[in-house]
Amino acid sequence: MDYDDITTCEDGWQELLKEYKVLENLNKDYLAKLEEVGELQGKCVKEIEHQRYRVGIISQSLKKLKNSSEEDKQKAKKLTNEINRRLHNLTEMEHSLPKPNGTYLKIILGNVNVSILNKNDKFRYKDEYEKFKLVLSVIGFILSVINLFTNIRVLELSFMFLLVWYYCTLTIRESILKVNGSRIKGWWRAHHFISTVVSGVLLIWPNSTTWYIFRPQFMTFNVYISIVQYLQFRYQQGVLYRLKALGERHNMDITIEGFHSWMWRGLSFLLPFLFAGYVFQLYNAYTLYTLISHHEATWQISVLSLLFFVLFLGNTVTTCMVIPQKLREKYDHYHKVEDSNKSRNKGEHSD
Ligand code: COA
């Protein structure tokens, strides 16, 4: 719209002023609601702390109790189950509240709030994290194949620099996921910290005979790891989407069982590839170990040998621990379903 003279301009301005007043009120409402949300969040955090404190006292007292009669034992068992359910619900509530950053994030990002309060946004962030890893592993695959068949120093240095950046970025993204309630194990985060150091040391390994002895093995290792990362992506993506679907539907008994059987199939396919990768890491550590006595050896070789061995050990132990953990989860779920069926049957009989 054009304003031809000063009067129409003034009229237009007055008209806009009315709309501005509405906007001003809207913004006031918004700020008041924001303040209210902040207060509610603070109250919830306090109440959750209070609940945890009292639940802790009750469960400690329960442990000290010497239940003589069978009836008391049954009551204590029932109470313990209720306490566990309450603790689970409190954790769920915490996921919808902002959390302070850990030390690593505080150092890197400062005190900025990285809490994602909405379930859908959390899902999207995790999905994006998995896709980021996939894209980088495809790039890693292409670069390591090219490096395997060519000998261009700039290209191999670019590849190593990319690895430093990639693992460093992963540590930041994983710390954000952790703040937002991910159950990612400490070792996988440590693994990515160590991988950042490994890539950094590889980057400054001088261009020497020892490097050229190790180079083809290292590039082959990366080709293999990229393939394993693709398989991991397929598995994690499957878990993520199935868990999301489970959260949206409520027919828990049937769908959780379906999920477990899918997960076991996925794991039994993935695990042999993972363990082969760990053996490859051990082989890297061994090859580097034999190079330590080479007359052109530099300090990078012994450091890398040790780091590859640590990666092999940590990965093997952690992945081996996943299997009994999953079996326990399956067993717990089976008992929960059995208990709820029993109480449902009791209810039906008493009706
Ligand atoms: N990197 C990042 N996150 C991981 C992870 C990994 N290696 N392993 C598990 N997680 C995450 C899961 O996505 C899940 O996140 P959520 O709480 O946000 O949903 C959480 O940690 C708990 O996962 P968990 O139930 O313990 O295991 P899982 O079924 O998701 O995966 C494995 C089990 C064994 C398949 C998986 O840990 C894995 O792929 N490990 C191998 C990694 C590896 O060895 N890499 C090097 C290759 S040589």
Short mmCIF file of C-alpha atoms in Angstrom, two decimals, residues 70-317:
data_model
loop_
_atom_site.label_atom_id
_atom_site.label_comp_id
_atom_site.label_asym_id
_atom_site.label_seq_id
_atom_site.Cartn_x
_atom_site.Cartn_y
_atom_site.Cartn_z
CA GLU A 70 4.28 -63.68 55.57
CA GLU A 71 1.72 -60.88 55.39
CA ASP A 72 4.34 -58.25 56.34
CA LYS A 73 6.69 -59.63 53.70
CA GLN A 74 3.98 -59.30 51.05
CA LYS A 75 3.25 -55.74 52.15
CA ALA A 76 6.96 -54.82 52.01
CA LYS A 77 7.23 -56.31 48.50
CA LYS A 78 4.20 -54.35 47.34
CA LEU A 79 5.60 -51.13 48.82
CA THR A 80 9.00 -51.71 47.18
CA ASN A 81 7.28 -52.13 43.80
CA GLU A 82 5.35 -48.92 44.33
CA ILE A 83 8.55 -47.09 45.33
CA ASN A 84 10.27 -48.26 42.14
CA ARG A 85 7.31 -47.09 40.07
CA ARG A 86 7.36 -43.70 41.85
CA LEU A 87 11.11 -43.30 41.18
CA HIS A 88 10.52 -44.10 37.52
CA ASN A 89 7.72 -41.50 37.34
CA LEU A 90 9.92 -38.88 39.02
CA THR A 91 12.63 -39.49 36.42
CA GLU A 92 10.01 -39.09 33.67
CA MET A 93 8.95 -35.76 35.22
CA GLU A 94 12.58 -34.62 35.34
CA HIS A 95 12.82 -35.14 31.59
CA SER A 96 10.31 -32.33 31.10
CA LEU A 97 12.29 -29.90 33.28
CA PRO A 98 15.44 -27.93 32.40
CA LYS A 99 18.69 -29.41 33.71
CA PRO A 100 22.06 -27.76 34.32
CA ASN A 101 24.87 -28.57 31.88
CA GLY A 102 27.65 -30.97 32.84
CA THR A 103 31.23 -29.68 33.27
CA TYR A 104 32.26 -30.49 29.68
CA LEU A 105 29.32 -28.56 28.17
CA LYS A 106 29.90 -25.69 30.61
CA ILE A 107 33.51 -25.41 29.40
CA ILE A 108 32.59 -25.60 25.70
CA LEU A 109 29.24 -23.78 25.50
CA GLY A 110 29.17 -21.83 28.75
CA ASN A 111 26.02 -21.75 30.82
CA VAL A 112 23.56 -21.80 27.92
CA ASN A 113 20.44 -23.93 28.42
CA VAL A 114 20.46 -27.02 26.18
CA SER A 115 17.48 -28.81 27.74
CA ILE A 116 14.88 -29.99 25.23
CA LEU A 117 11.56 -30.12 27.07
CA ASN A 118 9.34 -31.54 24.38
CA LYS A 119 9.32 -35.32 23.62
CA ASN A 120 8.98 -34.80 19.88
CA ASP A 121 11.88 -32.36 19.78
CA LYS A 122 13.97 -34.82 21.79
CA PHE A 123 13.18 -37.53 19.27
CA ARG A 124 14.07 -35.22 16.39
CA TYR A 125 17.40 -34.27 18.00
CA LYS A 126 18.35 -37.94 18.49
CA ASP A 127 17.25 -38.78 14.95
CA GLU A 128 19.37 -35.94 13.61
CA TYR A 129 22.35 -37.15 15.68
CA GLU A 130 22.07 -40.64 14.13
CA LYS A 131 21.76 -39.16 10.62
CA PHE A 132 24.78 -36.91 11.23
CA LYS A 133 26.83 -40.00 12.12
CA LEU A 134 25.58 -41.76 8.98
CA VAL A 135 26.50 -38.89 6.64
CA LEU A 136 29.96 -38.60 8.18
CA SER A 137 30.54 -42.35 7.96
CA VAL A 138 29.63 -42.30 4.25
CA ILE A 139 32.13 -39.45 3.71
CA GLY A 140 34.67 -41.38 5.84
CA PHE A 141 34.09 -44.51 3.71
CA ILE A 142 34.68 -42.63 0.44
CA LEU A 143 37.80 -40.86 1.73
CA SER A 144 39.35 -44.02 3.16
CA VAL A 145 38.71 -45.97 -0.07
CA ILE A 146 40.36 -43.17 -2.10
CA ASN A 147 43.28 -43.06 0.36
CA LEU A 148 43.63 -46.82 0.14
CA PHE A 149 44.22 -46.68 -3.62
CA THR A 150 46.09 -43.36 -3.88
CA ASN A 151 48.89 -41.70 -1.98
CA ILE A 152 48.02 -38.02 -1.69
CA ARG A 153 49.33 -36.53 1.55
CA VAL A 154 46.85 -33.62 1.54
CA LEU A 155 43.95 -36.01 1.18
CA GLU A 156 45.03 -38.28 4.02
CA LEU A 157 45.65 -35.25 6.28
CA SER A 158 42.19 -33.88 5.38
CA PHE A 159 40.71 -37.26 6.29
CA MET A 160 42.46 -37.26 9.66
CA PHE A 161 41.40 -33.67 10.32
CA LEU A 162 37.82 -34.62 9.47
CA LEU A 163 38.04 -37.46 12.01
CA VAL A 164 39.26 -35.06 14.75
CA TRP A 165 36.37 -32.67 14.01
CA TYR A 166 33.81 -35.49 13.75
CA TYR A 167 34.66 -37.16 17.07
CA CYS A 168 34.93 -33.80 18.82
CA THR A 169 31.45 -32.87 17.54
CA LEU A 170 30.09 -36.24 18.65
CA THR A 171 31.30 -35.65 22.23
CA ILE A 172 29.38 -32.35 22.31
CA ARG A 173 26.19 -33.79 20.80
CA GLU A 174 26.33 -36.78 23.15
CA SER A 175 26.74 -34.50 26.17
CA ILE A 176 23.60 -32.64 25.05
CA LEU A 177 21.77 -35.97 24.63
CA LYS A 178 22.90 -36.96 28.14
CA VAL A 179 21.53 -33.72 29.65
CA ASN A 180 18.25 -34.60 27.94
CA GLY A 181 17.92 -37.98 29.57
CA SER A 182 19.74 -40.33 27.17
CA ARG A 183 20.96 -43.53 28.88
CA ILE A 184 24.10 -43.62 26.74
CA LYS A 185 26.83 -45.42 28.69
CA GLY A 186 29.84 -43.48 29.94
CA TRP A 187 32.16 -45.73 27.93
CA TRP A 188 30.71 -44.74 24.52
CA ARG A 189 31.26 -41.09 25.37
CA ALA A 190 34.78 -41.88 26.64
CA HIS A 191 35.30 -43.90 23.43
CA HIS A 192 34.62 -40.79 21.34
CA PHE A 193 36.94 -38.66 23.50
CA ILE A 194 39.71 -41.27 23.02
CA SER A 195 38.96 -41.44 19.27
CA THR A 196 39.44 -37.65 19.09
CA VAL A 197 42.89 -38.09 20.66
CA VAL A 198 43.71 -41.02 18.32
CA SER A 199 42.81 -38.92 15.26
CA GLY A 200 44.82 -35.96 16.61
CA VAL A 201 47.91 -38.14 17.14
CA LEU A 202 47.49 -39.68 13.65
CA LEU A 203 47.32 -36.16 12.21
CA ILE A 204 50.72 -35.26 13.65
CA TRP A 205 52.40 -38.61 12.93
CA PRO A 206 55.35 -37.58 10.71
CA ASN A 207 55.45 -38.77 7.12
CA SER A 208 57.85 -41.69 7.68
CA THR A 209 58.45 -45.36 6.75
CA THR A 210 56.56 -46.52 9.85
CA TRP A 211 53.47 -44.52 8.80
CA TYR A 212 53.60 -46.09 5.33
CA ILE A 213 53.78 -49.57 6.88
CA PHE A 214 50.68 -48.90 9.00
CA ARG A 215 48.77 -46.76 6.47
CA PRO A 216 47.07 -49.49 4.35
CA GLN A 217 45.94 -51.34 7.47
CA PHE A 218 44.54 -48.13 8.98
CA MET A 219 42.63 -47.21 5.81
CA THR A 220 41.19 -50.75 5.54
CA PHE A 221 40.18 -50.49 9.19
CA ASN A 222 38.31 -47.26 8.42
CA VAL A 223 36.51 -48.82 5.45
CA TYR A 224 35.38 -51.64 7.74
CA ILE A 225 34.34 -49.27 10.56
CA SER A 226 32.25 -47.18 8.13
CA ILE A 227 30.34 -50.32 7.11
CA VAL A 228 29.81 -51.27 10.77
CA GLN A 229 28.62 -47.71 11.47
CA TYR A 230 26.03 -48.08 8.72
CA LEU A 231 24.77 -51.31 10.35
CA GLN A 232 24.71 -49.57 13.74
CA PHE A 233 22.69 -46.75 12.19
CA ARG A 234 20.11 -49.24 10.87
CA TYR A 235 19.83 -50.82 14.31
CA GLN A 236 19.64 -47.53 16.29
CA GLN A 237 17.15 -46.05 13.82
CA GLY A 238 14.97 -49.16 14.20
CA VAL A 239 15.09 -48.91 17.99
CA LEU A 240 14.34 -45.19 17.93
CA TYR A 241 11.30 -45.41 15.65
CA ARG A 242 9.88 -48.49 17.38
CA LEU A 243 10.24 -46.90 20.82
CA LYS A 244 8.52 -43.77 19.53
CA ALA A 245 5.67 -45.86 18.15
CA LEU A 246 5.43 -47.70 21.49
CA GLY A 247 5.15 -44.39 23.35
CA GLU A 248 2.32 -43.32 21.07
CA ARG A 249 0.32 -46.55 21.32
CA HIS A 250 -0.85 -47.97 24.61
CA ASN A 251 -1.17 -51.67 23.90
CA MET A 252 2.04 -52.14 25.87
CA ASP A 253 2.05 -55.90 26.58
CA ILE A 254 1.94 -57.01 22.98
CA THR A 255 4.05 -54.29 21.39
CA ILE A 256 6.90 -54.39 23.95
CA GLU A 257 7.23 -58.12 23.31
CA GLY A 258 7.32 -57.45 19.58
CA PHE A 259 9.96 -54.79 20.19
CA HIS A 260 12.12 -57.17 22.25
CA SER A 261 12.05 -59.86 19.60
CA TRP A 262 12.96 -57.30 16.88
CA MET A 263 15.78 -55.93 19.07
CA TRP A 264 17.28 -59.38 19.67
CA ARG A 265 17.22 -60.15 15.97
CA GLY A 266 18.91 -56.80 15.27
CA LEU A 267 21.51 -57.36 17.97
CA SER A 268 22.38 -60.91 16.92
CA PHE A 269 22.99 -59.63 13.38
CA LEU A 270 25.08 -56.65 14.56
CA LEU A 271 27.17 -58.22 17.32
CA PRO A 272 29.44 -60.43 15.12
CA PHE A 273 30.35 -57.35 13.04
CA LEU A 274 31.07 -55.35 16.20
CA PHE A 275 33.30 -58.05 17.69
CA ALA A 276 35.17 -58.40 14.38
CA GLY A 277 35.78 -54.61 14.60
CA TYR A 278 37.18 -55.03 18.11
CA VAL A 279 39.54 -57.78 16.91
CA PHE A 280 40.64 -55.36 14.16
CA GLN A 281 41.38 -52.75 16.86
CA LEU A 282 43.46 -55.31 18.75
CA TYR A 283 45.29 -56.13 15.52
CA ASN A 284 46.01 -52.39 15.04
CA ALA A 285 47.40 -52.23 18.58
CA TYR A 286 49.57 -55.29 17.86
CA THR A 287 50.92 -53.98 14.50
CA LEU A 288 51.78 -50.65 16.13
CA TYR A 289 53.40 -52.49 19.04
CA THR A 290 55.71 -54.34 16.64
CA LEU A 291 56.60 -50.98 15.02
CA ILE A 292 57.81 -49.49 18.34
CA SER A 293 61.22 -51.13 17.86
CA HIS A 294 61.56 -49.82 14.26
CA HIS A 295 64.60 -47.53 13.83
CA GLU A 296 62.37 -44.71 12.52
CA ALA A 297 59.79 -45.07 15.28
CA THR A 298 58.38 -41.89 16.88
CA TRP A 299 56.39 -41.47 20.12
CA GLN A 300 53.07 -41.49 18.22
CA ILE A 301 53.41 -45.24 17.58
CA SER A 302 53.49 -46.33 21.23
CA VAL A 303 50.72 -43.90 22.19
CA LEU A 304 48.49 -45.14 19.35
CA SER A 305 49.23 -48.78 20.17
CA LEU A 306 48.14 -48.19 23.77
CA LEU A 307 45.02 -46.23 22.73
CA PHE A 308 43.89 -48.89 20.24
CA PHE A 309 44.34 -51.50 22.95
CA VAL A 310 42.27 -49.41 25.41
CA LEU A 311 39.54 -49.05 22.73
CA PHE A 312 39.54 -52.80 22.10
CA LEU A 313 39.30 -53.57 25.82
CA GLY A 314 36.62 -50.96 26.65
CA ASN A 315 34.47 -51.83 23.62
CA THR A 316 34.65 -55.57 24.24
CA VAL A 317 33.83 -55.31 27.94
#
